[in-house]
Short mmCIF file of C-alpha atoms in Angstrom, two decimals:
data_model
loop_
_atom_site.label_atom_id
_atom_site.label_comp_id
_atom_site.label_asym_id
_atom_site.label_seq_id
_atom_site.Cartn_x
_atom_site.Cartn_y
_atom_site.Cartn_z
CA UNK A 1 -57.07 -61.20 32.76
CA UNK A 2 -57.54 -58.28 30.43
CA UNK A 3 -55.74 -58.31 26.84
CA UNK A 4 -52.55 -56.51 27.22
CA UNK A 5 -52.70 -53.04 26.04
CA UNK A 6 -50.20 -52.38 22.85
CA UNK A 7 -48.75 -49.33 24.49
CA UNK A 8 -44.92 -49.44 24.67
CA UNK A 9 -44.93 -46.10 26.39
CA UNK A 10 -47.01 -47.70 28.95
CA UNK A 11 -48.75 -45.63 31.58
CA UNK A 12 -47.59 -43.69 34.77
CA UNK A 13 -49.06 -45.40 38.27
CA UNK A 14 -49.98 -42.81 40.83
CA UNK A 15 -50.90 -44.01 44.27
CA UNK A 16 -52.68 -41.59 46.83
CA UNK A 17 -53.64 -42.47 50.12
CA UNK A 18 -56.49 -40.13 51.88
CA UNK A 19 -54.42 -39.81 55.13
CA UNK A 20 -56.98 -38.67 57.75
CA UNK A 21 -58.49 -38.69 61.08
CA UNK A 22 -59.76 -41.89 62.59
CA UNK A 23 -63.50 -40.75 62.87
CA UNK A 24 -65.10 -41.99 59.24
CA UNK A 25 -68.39 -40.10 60.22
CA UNK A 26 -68.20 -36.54 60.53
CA UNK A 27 -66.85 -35.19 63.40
CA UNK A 28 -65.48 -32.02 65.46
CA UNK A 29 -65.16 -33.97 69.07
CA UNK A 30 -62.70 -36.56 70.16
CA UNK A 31 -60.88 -36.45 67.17
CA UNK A 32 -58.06 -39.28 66.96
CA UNK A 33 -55.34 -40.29 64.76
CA UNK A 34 -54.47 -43.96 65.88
CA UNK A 35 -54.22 -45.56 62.10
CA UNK A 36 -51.13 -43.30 61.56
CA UNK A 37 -49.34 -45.74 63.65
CA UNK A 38 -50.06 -48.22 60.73
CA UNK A 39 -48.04 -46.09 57.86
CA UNK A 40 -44.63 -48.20 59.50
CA UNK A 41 -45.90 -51.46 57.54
CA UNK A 42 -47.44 -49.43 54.89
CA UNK A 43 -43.93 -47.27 53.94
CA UNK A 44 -42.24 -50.90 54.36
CA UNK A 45 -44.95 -52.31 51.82
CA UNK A 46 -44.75 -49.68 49.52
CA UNK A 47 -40.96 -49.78 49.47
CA UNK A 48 -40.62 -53.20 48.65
CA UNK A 49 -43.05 -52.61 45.78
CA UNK A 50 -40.93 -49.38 44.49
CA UNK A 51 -44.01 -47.50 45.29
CA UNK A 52 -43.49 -43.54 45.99
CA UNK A 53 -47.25 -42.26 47.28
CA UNK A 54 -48.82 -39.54 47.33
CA UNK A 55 -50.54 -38.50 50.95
CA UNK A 56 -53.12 -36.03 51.31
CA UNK A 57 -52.85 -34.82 54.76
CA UNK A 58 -55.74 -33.62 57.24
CA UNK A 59 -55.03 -30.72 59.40
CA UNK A 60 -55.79 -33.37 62.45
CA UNK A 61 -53.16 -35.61 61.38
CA UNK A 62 -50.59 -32.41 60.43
CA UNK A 63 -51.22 -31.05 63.98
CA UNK A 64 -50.53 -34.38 66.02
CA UNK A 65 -46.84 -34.44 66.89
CA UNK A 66 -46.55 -38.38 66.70
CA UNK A 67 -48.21 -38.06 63.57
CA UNK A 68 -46.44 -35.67 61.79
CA UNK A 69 -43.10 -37.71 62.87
CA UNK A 70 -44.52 -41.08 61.48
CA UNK A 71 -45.61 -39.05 58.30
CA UNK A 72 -41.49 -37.65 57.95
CA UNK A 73 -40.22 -40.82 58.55
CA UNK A 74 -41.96 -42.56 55.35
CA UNK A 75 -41.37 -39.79 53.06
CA UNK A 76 -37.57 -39.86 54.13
CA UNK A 77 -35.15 -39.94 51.19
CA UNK A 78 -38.16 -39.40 48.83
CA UNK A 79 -40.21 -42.18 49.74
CA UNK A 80 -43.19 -40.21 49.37
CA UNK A 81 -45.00 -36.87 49.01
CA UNK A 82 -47.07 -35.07 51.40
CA UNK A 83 -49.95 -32.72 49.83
CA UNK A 84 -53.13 -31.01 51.18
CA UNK A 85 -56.66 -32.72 52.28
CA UNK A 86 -59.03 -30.52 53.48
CA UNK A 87 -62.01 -31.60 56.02
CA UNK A 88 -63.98 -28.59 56.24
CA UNK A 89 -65.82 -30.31 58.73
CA UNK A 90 -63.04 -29.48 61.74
CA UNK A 91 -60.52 -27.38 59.94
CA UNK A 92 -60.71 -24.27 61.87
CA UNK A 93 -61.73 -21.75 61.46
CA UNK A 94 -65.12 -23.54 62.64
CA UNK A 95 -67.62 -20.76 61.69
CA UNK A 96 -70.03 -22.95 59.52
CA UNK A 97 -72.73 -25.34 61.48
CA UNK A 98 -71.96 -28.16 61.99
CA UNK A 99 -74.64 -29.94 59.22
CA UNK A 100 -74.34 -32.46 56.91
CA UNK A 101 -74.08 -29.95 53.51
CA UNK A 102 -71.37 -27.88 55.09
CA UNK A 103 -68.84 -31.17 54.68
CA UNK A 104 -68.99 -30.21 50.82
CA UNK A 105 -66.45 -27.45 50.58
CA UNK A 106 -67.62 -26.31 47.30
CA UNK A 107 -71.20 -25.23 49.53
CA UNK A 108 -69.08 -22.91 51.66
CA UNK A 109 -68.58 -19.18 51.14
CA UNK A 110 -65.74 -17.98 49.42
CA UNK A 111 -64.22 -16.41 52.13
CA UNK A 112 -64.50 -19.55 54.50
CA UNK A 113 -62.97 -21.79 52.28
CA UNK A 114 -60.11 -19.30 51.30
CA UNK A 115 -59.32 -19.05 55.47
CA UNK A 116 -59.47 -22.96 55.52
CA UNK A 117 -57.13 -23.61 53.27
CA UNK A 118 -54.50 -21.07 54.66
CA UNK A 119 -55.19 -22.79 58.34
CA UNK A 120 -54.58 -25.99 56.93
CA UNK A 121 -51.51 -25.12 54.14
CA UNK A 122 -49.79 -23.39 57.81
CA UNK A 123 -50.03 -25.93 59.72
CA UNK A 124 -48.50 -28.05 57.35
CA UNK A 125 -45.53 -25.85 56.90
CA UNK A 126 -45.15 -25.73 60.73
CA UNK A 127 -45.56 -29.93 60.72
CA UNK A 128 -42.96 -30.54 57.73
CA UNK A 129 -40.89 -27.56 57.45
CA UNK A 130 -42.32 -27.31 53.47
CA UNK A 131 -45.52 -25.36 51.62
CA UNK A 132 -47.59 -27.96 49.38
CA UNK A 133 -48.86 -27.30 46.43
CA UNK A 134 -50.89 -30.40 45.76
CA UNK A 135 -54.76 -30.91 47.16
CA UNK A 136 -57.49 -32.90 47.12
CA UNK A 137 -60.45 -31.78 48.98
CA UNK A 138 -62.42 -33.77 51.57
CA UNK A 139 -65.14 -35.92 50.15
CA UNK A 140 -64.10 -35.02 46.74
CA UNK A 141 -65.90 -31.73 47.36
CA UNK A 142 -64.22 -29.36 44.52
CA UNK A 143 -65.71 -26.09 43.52
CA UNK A 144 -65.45 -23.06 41.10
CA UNK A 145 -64.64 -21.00 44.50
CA UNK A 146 -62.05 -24.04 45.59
CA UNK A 147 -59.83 -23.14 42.66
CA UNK A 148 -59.93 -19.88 43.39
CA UNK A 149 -59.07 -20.29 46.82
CA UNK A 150 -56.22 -22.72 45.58
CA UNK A 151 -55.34 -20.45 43.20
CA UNK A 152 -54.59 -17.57 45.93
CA UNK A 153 -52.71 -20.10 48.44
CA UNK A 154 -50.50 -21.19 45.07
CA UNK A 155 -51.82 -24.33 44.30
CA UNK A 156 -50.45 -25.87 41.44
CA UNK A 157 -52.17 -29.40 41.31
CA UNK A 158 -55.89 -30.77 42.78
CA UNK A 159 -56.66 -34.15 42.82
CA UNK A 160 -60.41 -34.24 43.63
CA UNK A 161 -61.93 -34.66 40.47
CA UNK A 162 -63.62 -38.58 39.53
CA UNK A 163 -65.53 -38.66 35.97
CA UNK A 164 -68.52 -40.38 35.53
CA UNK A 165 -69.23 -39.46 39.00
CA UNK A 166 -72.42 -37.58 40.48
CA UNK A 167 -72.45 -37.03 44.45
CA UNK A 168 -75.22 -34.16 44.17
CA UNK A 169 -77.65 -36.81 46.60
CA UNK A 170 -74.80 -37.02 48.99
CA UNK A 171 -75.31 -33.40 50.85
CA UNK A 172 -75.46 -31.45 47.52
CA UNK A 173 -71.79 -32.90 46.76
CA UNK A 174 -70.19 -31.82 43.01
CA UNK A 175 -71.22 -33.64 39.61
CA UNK A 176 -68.12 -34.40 37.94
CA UNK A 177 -70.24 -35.99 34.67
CA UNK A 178 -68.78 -34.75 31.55
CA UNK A 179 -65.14 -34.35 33.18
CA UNK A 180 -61.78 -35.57 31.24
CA UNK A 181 -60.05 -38.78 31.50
CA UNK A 182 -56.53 -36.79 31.06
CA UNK A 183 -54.92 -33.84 32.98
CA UNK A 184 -56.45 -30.53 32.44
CA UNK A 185 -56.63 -27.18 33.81
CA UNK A 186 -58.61 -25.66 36.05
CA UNK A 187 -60.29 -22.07 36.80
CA UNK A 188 -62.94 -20.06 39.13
CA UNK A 189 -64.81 -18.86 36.00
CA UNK A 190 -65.52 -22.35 34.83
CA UNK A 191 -67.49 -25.67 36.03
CA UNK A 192 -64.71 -27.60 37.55
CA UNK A 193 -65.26 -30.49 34.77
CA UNK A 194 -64.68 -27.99 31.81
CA UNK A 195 -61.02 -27.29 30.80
CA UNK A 196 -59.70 -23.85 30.97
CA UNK A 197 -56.42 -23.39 28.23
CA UNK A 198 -54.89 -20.82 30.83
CA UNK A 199 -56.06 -21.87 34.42
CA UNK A 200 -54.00 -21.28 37.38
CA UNK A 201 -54.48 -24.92 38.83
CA UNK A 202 -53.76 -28.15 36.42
CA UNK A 203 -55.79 -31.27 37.96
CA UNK A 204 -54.81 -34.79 37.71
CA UNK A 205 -58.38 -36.80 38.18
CA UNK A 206 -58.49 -39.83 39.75
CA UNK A 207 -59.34 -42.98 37.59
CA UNK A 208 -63.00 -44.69 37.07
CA UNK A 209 -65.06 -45.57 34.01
CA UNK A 210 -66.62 -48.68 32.80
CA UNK A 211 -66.60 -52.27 32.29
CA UNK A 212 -66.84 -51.39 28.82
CA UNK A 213 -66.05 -48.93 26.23
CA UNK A 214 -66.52 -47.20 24.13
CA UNK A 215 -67.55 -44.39 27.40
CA UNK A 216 -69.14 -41.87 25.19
CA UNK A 217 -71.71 -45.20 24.67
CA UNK A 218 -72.24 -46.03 28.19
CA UNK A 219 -72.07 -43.00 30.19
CA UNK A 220 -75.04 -41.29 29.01
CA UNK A 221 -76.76 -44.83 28.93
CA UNK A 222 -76.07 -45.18 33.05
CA UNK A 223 -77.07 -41.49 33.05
CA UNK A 224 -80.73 -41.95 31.24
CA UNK A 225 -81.52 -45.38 33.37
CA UNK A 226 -80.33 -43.69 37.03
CA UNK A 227 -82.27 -40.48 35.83
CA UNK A 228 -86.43 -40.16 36.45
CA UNK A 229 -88.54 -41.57 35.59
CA UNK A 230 -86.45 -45.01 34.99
CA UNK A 231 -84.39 -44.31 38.13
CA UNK A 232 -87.18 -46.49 40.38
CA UNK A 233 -86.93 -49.26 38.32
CA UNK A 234 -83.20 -49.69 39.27
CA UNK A 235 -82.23 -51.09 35.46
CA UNK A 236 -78.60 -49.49 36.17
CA UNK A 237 -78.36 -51.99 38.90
CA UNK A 238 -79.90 -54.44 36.71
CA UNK A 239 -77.49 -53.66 33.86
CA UNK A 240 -74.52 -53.97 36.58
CA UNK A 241 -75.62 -57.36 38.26
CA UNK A 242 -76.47 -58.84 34.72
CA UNK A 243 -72.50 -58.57 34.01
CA UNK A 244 -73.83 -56.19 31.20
CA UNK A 245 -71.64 -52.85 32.18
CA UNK A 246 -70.70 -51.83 35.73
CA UNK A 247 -69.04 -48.57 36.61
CA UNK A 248 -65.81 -48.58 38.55
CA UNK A 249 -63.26 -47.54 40.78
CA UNK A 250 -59.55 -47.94 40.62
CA UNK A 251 -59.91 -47.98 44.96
CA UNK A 252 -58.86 -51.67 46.36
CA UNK A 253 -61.51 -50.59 49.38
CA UNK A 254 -64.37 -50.62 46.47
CA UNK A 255 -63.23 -53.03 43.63
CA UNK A 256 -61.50 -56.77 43.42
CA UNK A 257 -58.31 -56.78 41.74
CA UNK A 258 -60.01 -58.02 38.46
CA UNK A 259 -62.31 -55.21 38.15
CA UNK A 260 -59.18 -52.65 38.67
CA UNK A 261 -57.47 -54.20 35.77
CA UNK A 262 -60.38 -54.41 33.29
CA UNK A 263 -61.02 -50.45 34.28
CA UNK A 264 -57.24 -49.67 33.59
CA UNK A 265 -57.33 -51.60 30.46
CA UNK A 266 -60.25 -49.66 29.30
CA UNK A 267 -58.88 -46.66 30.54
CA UNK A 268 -56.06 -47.03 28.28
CA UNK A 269 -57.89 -48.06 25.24
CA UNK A 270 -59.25 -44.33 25.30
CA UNK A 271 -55.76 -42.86 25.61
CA UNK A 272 -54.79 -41.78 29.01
CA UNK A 273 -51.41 -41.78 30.11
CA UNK A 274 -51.78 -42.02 33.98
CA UNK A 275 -53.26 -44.00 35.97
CA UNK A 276 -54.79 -43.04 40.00
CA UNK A 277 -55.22 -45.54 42.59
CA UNK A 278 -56.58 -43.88 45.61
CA UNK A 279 -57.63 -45.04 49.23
CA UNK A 280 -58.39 -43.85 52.82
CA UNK A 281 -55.73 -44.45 55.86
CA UNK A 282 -58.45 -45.74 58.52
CA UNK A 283 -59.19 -48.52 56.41
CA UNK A 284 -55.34 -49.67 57.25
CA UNK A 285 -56.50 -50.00 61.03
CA UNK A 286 -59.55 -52.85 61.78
CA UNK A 287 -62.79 -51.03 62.83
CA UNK A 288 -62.29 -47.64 61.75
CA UNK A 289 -63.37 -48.14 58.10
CA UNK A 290 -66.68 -49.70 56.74
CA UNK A 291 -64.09 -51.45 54.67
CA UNK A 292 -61.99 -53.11 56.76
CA UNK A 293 -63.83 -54.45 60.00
CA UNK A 294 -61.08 -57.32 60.62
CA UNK A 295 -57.14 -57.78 60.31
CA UNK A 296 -58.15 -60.54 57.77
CA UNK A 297 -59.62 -57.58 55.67
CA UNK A 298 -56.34 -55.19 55.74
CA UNK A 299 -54.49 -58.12 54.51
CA UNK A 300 -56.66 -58.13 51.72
CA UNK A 301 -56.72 -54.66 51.04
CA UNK A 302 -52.52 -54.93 50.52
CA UNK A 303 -52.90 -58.05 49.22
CA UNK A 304 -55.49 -56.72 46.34
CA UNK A 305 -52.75 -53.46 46.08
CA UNK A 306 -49.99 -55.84 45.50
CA UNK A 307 -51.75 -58.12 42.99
CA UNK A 308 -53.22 -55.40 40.60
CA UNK A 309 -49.71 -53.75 40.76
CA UNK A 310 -48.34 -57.26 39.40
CA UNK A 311 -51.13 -57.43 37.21
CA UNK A 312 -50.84 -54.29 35.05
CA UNK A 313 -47.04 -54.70 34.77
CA UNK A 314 -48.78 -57.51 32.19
CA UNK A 315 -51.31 -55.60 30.47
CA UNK A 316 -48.34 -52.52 29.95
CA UNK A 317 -45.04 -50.93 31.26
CA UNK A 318 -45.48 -48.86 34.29
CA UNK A 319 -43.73 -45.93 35.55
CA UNK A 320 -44.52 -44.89 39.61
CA UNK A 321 -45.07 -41.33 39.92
CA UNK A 322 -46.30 -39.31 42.71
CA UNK A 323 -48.88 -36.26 41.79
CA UNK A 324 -46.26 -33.82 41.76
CA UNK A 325 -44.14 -35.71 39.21
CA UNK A 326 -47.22 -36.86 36.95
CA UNK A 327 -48.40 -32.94 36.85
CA UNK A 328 -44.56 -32.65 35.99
CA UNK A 329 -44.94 -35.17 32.42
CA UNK A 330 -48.09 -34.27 32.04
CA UNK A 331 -49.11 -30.52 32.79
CA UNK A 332 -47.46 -28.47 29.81
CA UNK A 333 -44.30 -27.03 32.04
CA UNK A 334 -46.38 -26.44 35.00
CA UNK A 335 -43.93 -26.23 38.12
CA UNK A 336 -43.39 -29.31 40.12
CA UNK A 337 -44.35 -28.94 43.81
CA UNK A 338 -41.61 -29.64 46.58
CA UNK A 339 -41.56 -33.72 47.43
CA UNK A 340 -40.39 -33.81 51.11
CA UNK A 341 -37.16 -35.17 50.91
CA UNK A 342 -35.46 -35.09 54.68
CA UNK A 343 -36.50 -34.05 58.46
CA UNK A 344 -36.02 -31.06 59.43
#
């Protein structure tokens, strides 16, 4: 267990769940939303743990009547908060092909991504009767002409950001290397990892790091080993497996419970105030996920969410926010986005 953290502030918890279509691979046929059905034992779990989430909603999921119902019924009362996730991959309109760099939504024109986010931010006013203002794009793929896009449909928080994280080998994906630890604003006429004082759209980033600190060390160490000409000799692996720093997650689908608290521990040592715990809705359904193939696998995933929440009330006080509410404490006055409250 990681020293407790001599913070009596303590830290505010965010929990987001990547509520989405069944299909993990790409896809614009046979689109299903079965592992909605599972968000009755999830609301019931996260109740019982005085969790409020945050879920970013897919236009397939919005769109699906039974869906959309299930999705109500958990935020009811406040239980939760419904914001915007956008697969550019079969949000219409469909005018891109249908290739593997095109699922980046950063890569798209201007234009396209602008008339994607309206088609999506509709039909979730016509599924919950309220207009988000909180978004996290689809694989995590956040651009300069993203904020500007959010910035004309009135965004007021995105969630897509992940320091210490590089996806430009994953289909020409965003490099979010260099970006803050803490909230910070965004704007068109900036990289999206480079604060801007007076930018229309504040982002919360979701939390990763390292095994050890001090960061400023060890990121541009894992950055010179996974770089050529070292990168072939795999010593960032080596460094990992060796115990001597690993890179991490706070997602229960990619880290054990132990790694989550050593990366919030860490995480508070350099003087954030929130923390973001993120994870996808197929992997609450066996088979749809590569990270939960078997029932005995969900039950670890809640079991793992469960443990690390008991865990960090240890290392420091916790607060449970949703996005809206940490942009709220956190984003200099910015205004707080609607929380869906009631059915209509």
């Amino acid at each position: 267990m990681p020293e407790p953290v001599r913070d009596p502030a303590g830290v505010l918890l965010i929990v987001s769940i990547d509520t989405e279509e069944d299909n993990w691979y790409r896809s614009r046929h046979e689109v299903t939303v079965e592992n909605i059905r599972e968000f009755g034992p999830l609301g019931a779990f996260f109740r019982r743990l005085g969790v409020r989430p945050t879920y970013f909603t897919t236009y397939h999921v919005a769109r699906d009547q039974r869906a959309a119902d299930m999705l109500r019924e958990v935020c009811d009362g406040g239980a939760g908060e419904i914001a915007a996730h956008l697969h550019p991959w079969n949000t219409p309109p469909l005018l891109e092909p249908f290739v593997p760099r095109n699922s980046m939504l950063k890569n798209l024109p201007v234009d396209l991504q602008l008339a994607k986010l309206r088609h999506l931010t509709t039909t979730l006013e016509d599924a919950f009767a309220f207009t988000p203002r909180v978004f996290r794009a689809g694989r995590y793929g956040l651009g300069r002409d993203t904020v500007a896009a959010l910035a004309c449909c009135d965004y007021a928080v995105d969630s897509s950001v992940s320091p210490f994280t590089n996806l430009e080998a994953f289909d020409d994906g965003p490099i979010f290397d260099g970006a803050p630890l803490t909230p910070y604003r965004l704007a068109p006429d900036r990289d999206v990892t480079e604060p801007a004082p007076n930018g229309p759209v504040l982002e919360i980033p979701l939390s990763s790091g390292f095994s050890r600190g001090p960061f400023s060390l060890w990121d541009p160490a894992r950055r010179m080993l996974e770089a050529a000409p070292l990168r072939w000799l795999h010593l960032a692996g080596l460094a990992e497996h060796a115990g001597v720093v690993k890179r991490l997650v706070l997602c229960p689908e990619l880290a054990s419970v132990s790694d989550m608290l050593t990366l919030s521990s860490r995480l508070l040592e350099h003087g954030v105030r929130h923390l973001h715990m993120s994870w996808h809705s197929p992997s609450l359904k066996p088979g749809l996920s590569p990270f939960s193939a078997t029932a005995a696998d969900v039950a670890r995933l809640y079991a793992s969410v469960e443990a690390y929440l008991d865990g960090l009330s240890r290392i420091t006080p916790v607060t449970l926010v949703t996005v809206s509410e940490a942009a709220a404490l956190l984003g200099d006055g910015i205004p707080t986005p609607v929380v869906l409250t009631q059915h209509r």
